[in-house]
């Protein structure tokens, strides 16, 4: 595919009256608010939105701060003109380091005005919350990253390491042009970095709004469906035989239910259980310590696996989610199909999982096939002190006393593409949300005003620490 670098036409079209001039109020919160509002109020829904316009508006801020055409530009492909994004770079003095990539998506999940209490594409500030589609996922972070690039430039900051920004479209909606994937395939030079920060894990607030943990996502499970199929010649149900496709499938699914994948650990889950052991304490805490020491500890596994979340963090899981079979109430079934949804521990090939399922089913009459394009089997990135140290240091300043907890998410983000392309990607929004996770993808999405401002402070400090490090 060909890429177009837009400069003038869209700039006029999307010109915004309020650009972020450096303000006198200290850390530029007023300018950030302008930028954030502008991004949130740029409609980027799949049905009638335009990511390219949103990207252009963010580019205007970067240009006003002094980025040249070669250091910041909008990109899109001719066949998907409204699904563009933006890349920018502030070069560091250390030419040996590839630096840090700040990756955020600017598309959002569809939001219907009639379902929401307030217009979802207007930024409302009420009760200490910002309300609008995308405020938490992921325009809050996209605005924080863009604002940070603006500030670095206007402050005359000369980083030791290079910092790159990529705002992309198509993360939320299957079938849209995925900017992050496209960049890894077509223009890795625009985003190449030693590692990337991306969306992923939020800090957690309890019911009283008190900070509990600052999470960092350092691994993502891999989504994969399998089709189980049992076939039979069928016949008249008045003359049943022992062989029966529904019975075969029943046995197969019961065997699947009884089957467990072995316990696996990576840096993310090891870090998670190490930190959670301190927070949980008691029997569960001890079991967490034991499972890190010995993944084959069956007692610890059994205890922890009573929690569906911990069970899922310890292994690949596969579960039957849909079934269809038979064709008439008075006929022996000819075909039964079941969908088995797997969440694969990162780094495990899809074929390895398929073979394990075949062995668990143990019946040649039930076939097991992977559904759709198999996902990449990229191991989770390493989570060493080089990544974690600065997060803990920035958290100690902005969120004193709050433990940093690595996690492995069961969902997926664009991090799968950048990690697979050799840019280890870590997910942290850097701000805190409550139990409802800001109702992202749902109604009345929101984020605390103070939370977002603190996230902005935290991210600014964190990124500077990464960039200044020897
Ligand atoms: Zn997102």
Short mmCIF file of C-alpha atoms and ligand atoms in Angstrom, two decimals:
data_model
loop_
_atom_site.label_atom_id
_atom_site.label_comp_id
_atom_site.label_asym_id
_atom_site.label_seq_id
_atom_site.Cartn_x
_atom_site.Cartn_y
_atom_site.Cartn_z
CA UNK A 1 0.00 0.00 0.00
CA UNK A 2 1.00 3.57 -0.62
CA UNK A 3 0.98 6.18 2.01
CA UNK A 4 0.16 9.82 1.70
CA UNK A 5 1.67 12.46 3.90
CA UNK A 6 -0.83 15.21 4.24
CA UNK A 7 0.25 18.68 4.95
CA UNK A 8 -1.82 21.55 3.79
CA UNK A 9 -5.30 20.60 2.62
CA UNK A 10 -6.36 18.87 5.77
CA UNK A 11 -4.58 21.38 7.92
CA UNK A 12 -6.96 24.03 6.63
CA UNK A 13 -9.94 21.76 6.90
CA UNK A 14 -9.22 20.78 10.44
CA UNK A 15 -7.67 24.00 11.61
CA UNK A 16 -8.52 24.53 15.18
CA UNK A 17 -9.01 27.93 16.79
CA UNK A 18 -7.36 27.04 20.10
CA UNK A 19 -3.87 25.69 19.79
CA UNK A 20 -1.83 24.83 22.82
CA UNK A 21 0.41 27.80 23.31
CA UNK A 22 2.69 27.45 26.32
CA UNK A 23 0.71 28.91 29.19
CA UNK A 24 1.86 30.60 32.35
CA UNK A 25 -0.08 28.41 34.77
CA UNK A 26 2.84 26.16 35.56
CA UNK A 27 2.56 22.74 34.02
CA UNK A 28 0.27 23.72 31.17
CA UNK A 29 -2.93 22.11 32.41
CA UNK A 30 -5.07 24.69 30.63
CA UNK A 31 -3.44 23.85 27.30
CA UNK A 32 -3.82 20.15 27.99
CA UNK A 33 -7.52 20.60 28.64
CA UNK A 34 -7.93 22.36 25.29
CA UNK A 35 -6.10 19.58 23.47
CA UNK A 36 -7.99 16.83 25.30
CA UNK A 37 -11.38 18.42 24.60
CA UNK A 38 -10.49 18.82 20.95
CA UNK A 39 -9.49 15.17 20.60
CA UNK A 40 -12.52 13.87 22.48
CA UNK A 41 -14.87 16.07 20.43
CA UNK A 42 -13.33 14.89 17.15
CA UNK A 43 -15.76 12.14 16.20
CA UNK A 44 -13.83 8.92 15.52
CA UNK A 45 -16.69 6.40 15.72
CA UNK A 46 -16.60 3.74 13.01
CA UNK A 47 -20.00 4.72 11.54
CA UNK A 48 -19.52 8.42 10.84
CA UNK A 49 -16.23 9.48 12.38
CA UNK A 50 -12.89 10.49 10.91
CA UNK A 51 -9.62 9.54 12.61
CA UNK A 52 -7.62 11.45 10.01
CA UNK A 53 -9.23 14.73 11.01
CA UNK A 54 -8.57 13.95 14.68
CA UNK A 55 -4.95 13.13 13.86
CA UNK A 56 -4.63 16.36 11.89
CA UNK A 57 -5.91 18.37 14.85
CA UNK A 58 -3.30 16.78 17.07
CA UNK A 59 -0.68 17.48 14.41
CA UNK A 60 -1.64 21.16 14.54
CA UNK A 61 -0.61 21.23 18.20
CA UNK A 62 2.71 19.58 17.42
CA UNK A 63 3.35 21.99 14.55
CA UNK A 64 2.53 24.97 16.75
CA UNK A 65 5.09 23.66 19.23
CA UNK A 66 7.75 23.62 16.52
CA UNK A 67 7.83 20.11 15.02
CA UNK A 68 8.90 20.11 11.38
CA UNK A 69 7.03 18.39 8.55
CA UNK A 70 9.57 15.59 8.57
CA UNK A 71 9.32 15.07 12.33
CA UNK A 72 5.54 14.99 12.56
CA UNK A 73 2.95 14.05 9.99
CA UNK A 74 -0.40 12.45 9.40
CA UNK A 75 -0.62 9.21 7.42
CA UNK A 76 -3.42 7.27 5.75
CA UNK A 77 -3.92 5.02 2.79
CA UNK A 78 -5.93 6.12 -0.27
CA UNK A 79 -8.50 3.35 0.17
CA UNK A 80 -9.18 4.30 3.82
CA UNK A 81 -8.84 8.09 3.88
CA UNK A 82 -10.77 8.52 7.15
CA UNK A 83 -8.83 5.92 9.11
CA UNK A 84 -5.49 7.68 9.30
CA UNK A 85 -3.15 8.39 12.15
CA UNK A 86 -0.17 10.47 13.17
CA UNK A 87 3.50 9.84 13.84
CA UNK A 88 5.99 12.20 15.42
CA UNK A 89 9.54 12.01 16.66
CA UNK A 90 11.77 14.00 18.99
CA UNK A 91 15.29 12.75 18.38
CA UNK A 92 17.63 11.96 21.22
CA UNK A 93 21.37 12.54 21.40
CA UNK A 94 22.17 8.85 21.92
CA UNK A 95 22.17 7.41 18.41
CA UNK A 96 22.78 3.85 19.63
CA UNK A 97 19.43 3.68 21.38
CA UNK A 98 16.22 3.28 19.41
CA UNK A 99 14.32 5.01 22.17
CA UNK A 100 10.74 4.82 23.32
CA UNK A 101 7.47 4.65 21.37
CA UNK A 102 4.29 6.15 22.80
CA UNK A 103 1.40 4.36 21.14
CA UNK A 104 -2.28 5.21 21.58
CA UNK A 105 -5.39 4.64 19.51
CA UNK A 106 -7.73 7.50 18.71
CA UNK A 107 -10.68 5.51 17.35
CA UNK A 108 -13.52 4.71 19.72
CA UNK A 109 -16.32 2.22 20.14
CA UNK A 110 -19.63 3.42 18.68
CA UNK A 111 -21.77 5.42 21.12
CA UNK A 112 -25.43 6.24 20.46
CA UNK A 113 -26.68 9.62 21.64
CA UNK A 114 -30.11 8.22 22.55
CA UNK A 115 -28.57 5.64 24.89
CA UNK A 116 -26.34 8.07 26.75
CA UNK A 117 -27.27 10.57 29.44
CA UNK A 118 -25.15 13.26 27.73
CA UNK A 119 -23.98 13.70 24.16
CA UNK A 120 -21.13 11.16 23.86
CA UNK A 121 -19.08 13.36 21.51
CA UNK A 122 -19.17 16.43 23.76
CA UNK A 123 -16.81 16.61 26.71
CA UNK A 124 -18.74 17.15 29.93
CA UNK A 125 -17.13 17.89 33.26
CA UNK A 126 -19.47 17.04 36.11
CA UNK A 127 -19.06 15.70 39.65
CA UNK A 128 -15.30 15.61 39.26
CA UNK A 129 -15.59 13.39 36.19
CA UNK A 130 -15.03 13.85 32.49
CA UNK A 131 -17.79 12.18 30.48
CA UNK A 132 -17.58 11.33 26.76
CA UNK A 133 -16.79 8.40 24.55
CA UNK A 134 -13.07 7.70 24.60
CA UNK A 135 -12.11 9.75 27.67
CA UNK A 136 -10.69 6.59 29.29
CA UNK A 137 -10.17 4.36 26.24
CA UNK A 138 -7.96 5.67 24.75
CA UNK A 139 -8.19 9.41 24.04
CA UNK A 140 -7.13 10.30 27.58
CA UNK A 141 -3.80 8.62 27.03
CA UNK A 142 -3.52 9.84 23.43
CA UNK A 143 -3.99 13.42 24.70
CA UNK A 144 -1.47 12.91 27.51
CA UNK A 145 1.11 11.58 25.03
CA UNK A 146 0.52 14.37 22.50
CA UNK A 147 0.62 17.05 25.20
CA UNK A 148 3.87 15.53 26.45
CA UNK A 149 5.46 15.78 23.00
CA UNK A 150 4.28 19.39 22.79
CA UNK A 151 5.75 20.21 26.19
CA UNK A 152 9.07 18.52 25.46
CA UNK A 153 9.43 20.68 22.36
CA UNK A 154 8.33 23.97 23.87
CA UNK A 155 10.50 23.40 26.95
CA UNK A 156 13.50 22.90 24.70
CA UNK A 157 14.05 19.49 26.26
CA UNK A 158 16.92 17.53 24.68
CA UNK A 159 16.32 13.88 25.52
CA UNK A 160 19.17 11.41 25.64
CA UNK A 161 16.98 8.82 23.91
CA UNK A 162 14.61 9.34 21.03
CA UNK A 163 10.89 9.46 21.74
CA UNK A 164 8.29 8.62 19.11
CA UNK A 165 4.55 9.12 19.12
CA UNK A 166 2.03 7.10 17.11
CA UNK A 167 -1.70 7.83 17.25
CA UNK A 168 -3.58 5.20 15.31
CA UNK A 169 -7.06 4.20 14.19
CA UNK A 170 -8.81 0.84 13.91
CA UNK A 171 -7.98 -0.68 17.29
CA UNK A 172 -11.55 -1.10 18.46
CA UNK A 173 -13.32 -2.35 15.38
CA UNK A 174 -12.62 -5.54 13.49
CA UNK A 175 -12.29 -4.91 9.76
CA UNK A 176 -11.17 -1.30 10.07
CA UNK A 177 -7.75 -0.20 8.86
CA UNK A 178 -5.49 -0.94 11.80
CA UNK A 179 -2.88 1.81 11.89
CA UNK A 180 -0.61 0.09 14.42
CA UNK A 181 -0.52 -3.14 12.42
CA UNK A 182 0.02 -1.18 9.21
CA UNK A 183 2.93 0.77 10.70
CA UNK A 184 4.68 -2.44 11.81
CA UNK A 185 4.31 -3.86 8.30
CA UNK A 186 4.87 -0.83 6.09
CA UNK A 187 6.71 1.82 8.09
CA UNK A 188 8.43 0.28 11.06
CA UNK A 189 11.05 3.04 10.65
CA UNK A 190 8.44 5.57 11.85
CA UNK A 191 7.82 3.74 15.10
CA UNK A 192 10.87 1.60 15.75
CA UNK A 193 11.89 1.70 19.41
CA UNK A 194 13.50 -0.34 22.16
CA UNK A 195 10.07 -0.67 23.71
CA UNK A 196 6.63 0.91 23.64
CA UNK A 197 4.11 2.23 26.13
CA UNK A 198 0.50 1.60 25.14
CA UNK A 199 -2.97 1.32 26.66
CA UNK A 200 -3.52 -1.77 28.77
CA UNK A 201 -3.89 -1.65 32.51
CA UNK A 202 -5.45 1.04 34.69
CA UNK A 203 -4.59 1.94 38.23
CA UNK A 204 -7.32 0.60 40.50
CA UNK A 205 -9.44 2.67 42.88
CA UNK A 206 -11.54 1.09 45.62
CA UNK A 207 -15.17 2.06 46.32
CA UNK A 208 -14.02 5.04 48.38
CA UNK A 209 -11.85 6.34 45.57
CA UNK A 210 -8.65 5.27 47.32
CA UNK A 211 -5.79 4.03 45.13
CA UNK A 212 -5.18 0.29 45.53
CA UNK A 213 -2.66 -0.75 42.87
CA UNK A 214 -1.02 0.77 39.82
CA UNK A 215 -1.16 -2.01 37.26
CA UNK A 216 1.12 -2.52 34.32
CA UNK A 217 0.20 -4.95 31.60
CA UNK A 218 3.29 -6.90 30.55
CA UNK A 219 1.62 -9.77 28.71
CA UNK A 220 -1.52 -10.42 26.72
CA UNK A 221 -3.18 -13.75 26.23
CA UNK A 222 -3.82 -14.81 22.66
CA UNK A 223 -7.37 -15.27 21.40
CA UNK A 224 -8.09 -18.37 19.31
CA UNK A 225 -11.29 -20.28 18.48
CA UNK A 226 -11.34 -23.96 17.58
CA UNK A 227 -14.13 -25.93 15.92
CA UNK A 228 -14.93 -29.38 17.28
CA UNK A 229 -16.94 -31.40 14.79
CA UNK A 230 -18.54 -34.82 15.11
CA UNK A 231 -20.11 -36.36 12.01
CA UNK A 232 -22.21 -39.45 11.51
CA UNK A 233 -24.16 -41.13 8.70
CA UNK A 234 -27.34 -40.43 10.69
CA UNK A 235 -30.56 -42.33 10.10
CA UNK A 236 -34.05 -42.74 11.54
CA UNK A 237 -34.37 -41.97 15.24
CA UNK A 238 -36.75 -44.93 15.70
CA UNK A 239 -33.75 -47.23 15.16
CA UNK A 240 -30.95 -45.67 17.26
CA UNK A 241 -27.44 -47.12 17.13
CA UNK A 242 -24.62 -46.79 19.66
CA UNK A 243 -22.74 -44.37 17.37
CA UNK A 244 -24.26 -40.90 17.58
CA UNK A 245 -22.75 -37.52 16.76
CA UNK A 246 -24.41 -35.73 19.69
CA UNK A 247 -23.23 -38.40 22.14
CA UNK A 248 -19.72 -38.26 20.69
CA UNK A 249 -19.65 -34.49 21.11
CA UNK A 250 -21.02 -34.76 24.66
CA UNK A 251 -18.19 -37.11 25.63
CA UNK A 252 -15.63 -34.89 23.90
CA UNK A 253 -16.84 -31.74 25.67
CA UNK A 254 -16.92 -33.50 29.03
CA UNK A 255 -13.33 -34.56 28.50
CA UNK A 256 -12.47 -30.98 27.56
CA UNK A 257 -14.12 -29.73 30.76
CA UNK A 258 -12.03 -32.14 32.82
CA UNK A 259 -8.81 -31.18 31.04
CA UNK A 260 -6.41 -28.57 32.41
CA UNK A 261 -3.48 -27.02 30.60
CA UNK A 262 -0.28 -27.03 32.66
CA UNK A 263 0.66 -24.03 34.78
CA UNK A 264 2.94 -21.55 33.01
CA UNK A 265 4.59 -18.39 34.28
CA UNK A 266 6.16 -15.36 32.63
CA UNK A 267 7.63 -12.11 33.97
CA UNK A 268 4.19 -10.51 34.08
CA UNK A 269 2.45 -13.24 36.05
CA UNK A 270 5.47 -13.89 38.27
CA UNK A 271 5.52 -10.18 39.11
CA UNK A 272 1.75 -10.19 39.60
CA UNK A 273 1.70 -13.10 42.04
CA UNK A 274 4.77 -11.78 43.87
CA UNK A 275 3.05 -8.43 44.52
CA UNK A 276 -0.40 -9.89 45.13
CA UNK A 277 1.05 -12.35 47.67
CA UNK A 278 1.88 -9.32 49.84
CA UNK A 279 -1.49 -7.69 49.30
CA UNK A 280 -3.58 -10.88 49.73
CA UNK A 281 -1.60 -12.55 52.53
CA UNK A 282 -3.02 -15.64 54.24
CA UNK A 283 -3.51 -18.95 52.46
CA UNK A 284 -3.82 -17.39 49.02
CA UNK A 285 -0.68 -15.33 49.54
CA UNK A 286 1.26 -18.43 50.55
CA UNK A 287 -0.08 -20.34 47.53
CA UNK A 288 1.10 -17.48 45.27
CA UNK A 289 4.59 -17.68 46.71
CA UNK A 290 4.56 -21.46 46.28
CA UNK A 291 3.36 -21.46 42.68
CA UNK A 292 6.15 -19.05 41.68
CA UNK A 293 8.70 -21.35 43.30
CA UNK A 294 7.20 -24.49 41.78
CA UNK A 295 4.66 -24.29 38.94
CA UNK A 296 3.91 -28.00 39.52
CA UNK A 297 2.64 -27.35 43.05
CA UNK A 298 -0.79 -28.94 42.67
CA UNK A 299 -2.06 -27.79 46.06
CA UNK A 300 -1.25 -24.15 45.33
CA UNK A 301 -2.71 -24.46 41.83
CA UNK A 302 -5.96 -25.99 43.13
CA UNK A 303 -6.40 -23.26 45.72
CA UNK A 304 -5.62 -20.34 43.40
CA UNK A 305 -7.63 -21.82 40.54
CA UNK A 306 -10.82 -21.44 42.58
CA UNK A 307 -10.62 -17.84 41.35
CA UNK A 308 -11.52 -17.77 37.64
CA UNK A 309 -9.12 -14.87 37.14
CA UNK A 310 -6.12 -16.52 38.78
CA UNK A 311 -6.97 -19.80 37.05
CA UNK A 312 -6.85 -17.98 33.72
CA UNK A 313 -3.60 -16.21 34.55
CA UNK A 314 -1.85 -19.49 35.29
CA UNK A 315 -2.43 -21.29 32.02
CA UNK A 316 -4.00 -21.53 28.60
CA UNK A 317 -7.75 -21.97 28.98
CA UNK A 318 -10.23 -23.46 26.49
CA UNK A 319 -13.97 -23.56 27.01
CA UNK A 320 -16.98 -24.56 24.92
CA UNK A 321 -18.95 -21.42 24.03
CA UNK A 322 -21.40 -22.44 21.27
CA UNK A 323 -22.93 -25.64 19.98
CA UNK A 324 -25.14 -26.58 17.05
CA UNK A 325 -26.16 -29.98 15.86
CA UNK A 326 -28.86 -32.26 14.52
CA UNK A 327 -31.28 -31.39 11.74
CA UNK A 328 -34.66 -32.85 12.77
CA UNK A 329 -36.35 -33.96 15.99
CA UNK A 330 -36.94 -37.45 14.55
CA UNK A 331 -33.54 -38.04 12.89
CA UNK A 332 -30.18 -39.32 14.11
CA UNK A 333 -27.79 -36.35 13.97
CA UNK A 334 -25.38 -36.16 11.03
CA UNK A 335 -23.30 -33.32 12.31
CA UNK A 336 -22.58 -31.52 15.57
CA UNK A 337 -20.28 -28.54 15.83
CA UNK A 338 -19.02 -26.83 18.93
CA UNK A 339 -16.98 -23.68 19.22
CA UNK A 340 -14.20 -23.92 21.76
CA UNK A 341 -12.74 -20.56 22.71
CA UNK A 342 -9.14 -20.60 23.87
CA UNK A 343 -7.10 -17.88 25.55
CA UNK A 344 -3.58 -19.03 24.92
CA UNK A 345 -0.68 -18.34 27.23
CA UNK A 346 1.60 -16.01 25.22
CA UNK A 347 4.36 -17.80 23.33
CA UNK A 348 2.47 -21.08 22.89
CA UNK A 349 1.88 -21.97 19.22
CA UNK A 350 -1.76 -22.49 18.17
CA UNK A 351 -0.83 -25.92 16.81
CA UNK A 352 0.49 -27.01 20.23
CA UNK A 353 -2.87 -26.11 21.74
CA UNK A 354 -4.73 -27.95 18.96
CA UNK A 355 -2.68 -31.11 19.58
CA UNK A 356 -3.39 -30.87 23.32
CA UNK A 357 -7.13 -30.59 22.56
CA UNK A 358 -6.99 -33.61 20.22
CA UNK A 359 -5.23 -35.62 22.94
CA UNK A 360 -7.73 -34.47 25.59
CA UNK A 361 -10.71 -35.44 23.41
CA UNK A 362 -9.09 -38.78 22.49
CA UNK A 363 -11.66 -39.61 19.83
CA UNK A 364 -10.81 -39.62 16.12
CA UNK A 365 -14.52 -39.18 15.32
CA UNK A 366 -14.35 -35.63 16.69
CA UNK A 367 -12.17 -33.35 14.59
CA UNK A 368 -10.45 -30.28 16.02
CA UNK A 369 -9.57 -27.39 13.71
CA UNK A 370 -8.35 -23.86 14.37
CA UNK A 371 -10.90 -21.27 13.28
CA UNK A 372 -9.81 -18.18 11.35
CA UNK A 373 -6.29 -16.85 10.91
CA UNK A 374 -4.07 -18.22 13.68
CA UNK A 375 -2.74 -15.55 16.01
CA UNK A 376 1.01 -14.92 16.35
CA UNK A 377 2.70 -16.94 19.09
CA UNK A 378 4.80 -14.10 20.47
CA UNK A 379 6.19 -14.65 23.94
CA UNK A 380 5.41 -11.95 26.48
CA UNK A 381 8.09 -9.26 26.64
CA UNK A 382 10.66 -9.35 29.42
CA UNK A 383 9.77 -7.21 32.39
CA UNK A 384 13.12 -6.27 33.87
CA UNK A 385 14.25 -3.47 36.16
CA UNK A 386 14.92 -1.28 33.09
CA UNK A 387 11.15 -1.11 32.51
CA UNK A 388 9.79 -1.55 36.02
CA UNK A 389 12.32 0.61 37.89
CA UNK A 390 11.25 3.95 36.38
CA UNK A 391 7.55 3.03 36.78
CA UNK A 392 8.11 2.41 40.48
CA UNK A 393 10.16 5.60 40.81
CA UNK A 394 7.56 7.79 39.05
CA UNK A 395 4.77 6.11 41.03
CA UNK A 396 6.63 6.78 44.30
CA UNK A 397 6.54 10.48 43.46
CA UNK A 398 3.02 10.82 42.11
CA UNK A 399 1.27 7.90 43.84
CA UNK A 400 3.31 7.38 47.00
CA UNK A 401 2.68 4.09 48.78
CA UNK A 402 0.72 2.52 45.92
CA UNK A 403 2.21 -0.82 44.81
CA UNK A 404 3.02 -1.33 41.12
CA UNK A 405 1.52 -4.66 40.04
CA UNK A 406 2.38 -6.37 36.74
CA UNK A 407 -0.53 -8.14 35.05
CA UNK A 408 -1.31 -10.36 32.12
CA UNK A 409 -4.49 -9.26 30.42
CA UNK A 410 -6.90 -11.74 28.95
CA UNK A 411 -7.99 -9.25 26.30
CA UNK A 412 -5.89 -7.98 23.42
CA UNK A 413 -4.71 -4.57 22.20
CA UNK A 414 -2.54 -3.28 19.38
CA UNK A 415 0.40 -4.32 21.56
CA UNK A 416 0.20 -7.77 19.93
CA UNK A 417 1.35 -6.23 16.62
CA UNK A 418 4.14 -4.06 17.99
CA UNK A 419 5.44 -6.77 20.33
CA UNK A 420 5.39 -9.28 17.46
CA UNK A 421 7.32 -6.75 15.35
CA UNK A 422 10.13 -6.66 17.90
CA UNK A 423 9.01 -3.63 19.93
CA UNK A 424 8.21 -5.05 23.38
CA UNK A 425 5.02 -3.27 24.41
CA UNK A 426 3.83 -2.53 27.93
CA UNK A 427 0.33 -1.38 28.74
CA UNK A 428 -0.34 1.26 31.33
CA UNK A 429 -2.75 4.17 31.14
CA UNK A 430 -0.99 5.73 34.10
CA UNK A 431 -4.25 6.93 35.66
CA UNK A 432 -6.76 5.34 38.01
CA UNK A 433 -10.33 4.17 37.53
CA UNK A 434 -12.86 2.51 39.81
CA UNK A 435 -14.35 -0.96 39.75
CA UNK A 436 -16.36 -0.17 36.57
CA UNK A 437 -13.14 0.70 34.68
CA UNK A 438 -14.68 3.98 33.55
CA UNK A 439 -17.37 1.98 31.74
CA UNK A 440 -15.16 1.85 28.66
CA UNK A 441 -16.99 0.52 25.58
CA UNK A 442 -20.21 1.04 27.59
CA UNK A 443 -22.58 3.88 28.43
CA UNK A 444 -21.50 7.22 29.90
CA UNK A 445 -17.79 6.45 29.72
CA UNK A 446 -15.97 8.55 32.26
CA UNK A 447 -12.69 9.26 33.99
CA UNK A 448 -11.94 11.28 37.11
CA UNK A 449 -10.65 14.79 36.28
CA UNK A 450 -8.06 14.55 39.04
CA UNK A 451 -7.14 11.00 37.98
CA UNK A 452 -6.44 12.12 34.43
CA UNK A 453 -4.38 15.13 35.56
CA UNK A 454 -2.34 12.91 37.88
CA UNK A 455 -1.90 10.42 35.05
CA UNK A 456 -0.55 13.25 32.95
CA UNK A 457 1.98 14.17 35.67
CA UNK A 458 2.94 10.52 36.16
CA UNK A 459 3.40 9.86 32.44
CA UNK A 460 5.48 13.00 31.94
CA UNK A 461 7.83 11.99 34.76
CA UNK A 462 7.98 8.37 33.68
CA UNK A 463 8.76 9.06 30.04
CA UNK A 464 11.46 11.57 31.01
CA UNK A 465 13.05 8.96 33.26
CA UNK A 466 13.13 6.48 30.40
CA UNK A 467 14.57 9.06 28.01
CA UNK A 468 17.25 10.41 30.34
CA UNK A 469 18.48 7.01 31.47
CA UNK A 470 22.06 6.12 30.64
ZN1 LIG B 1 -8.51 0.80 23.87
#
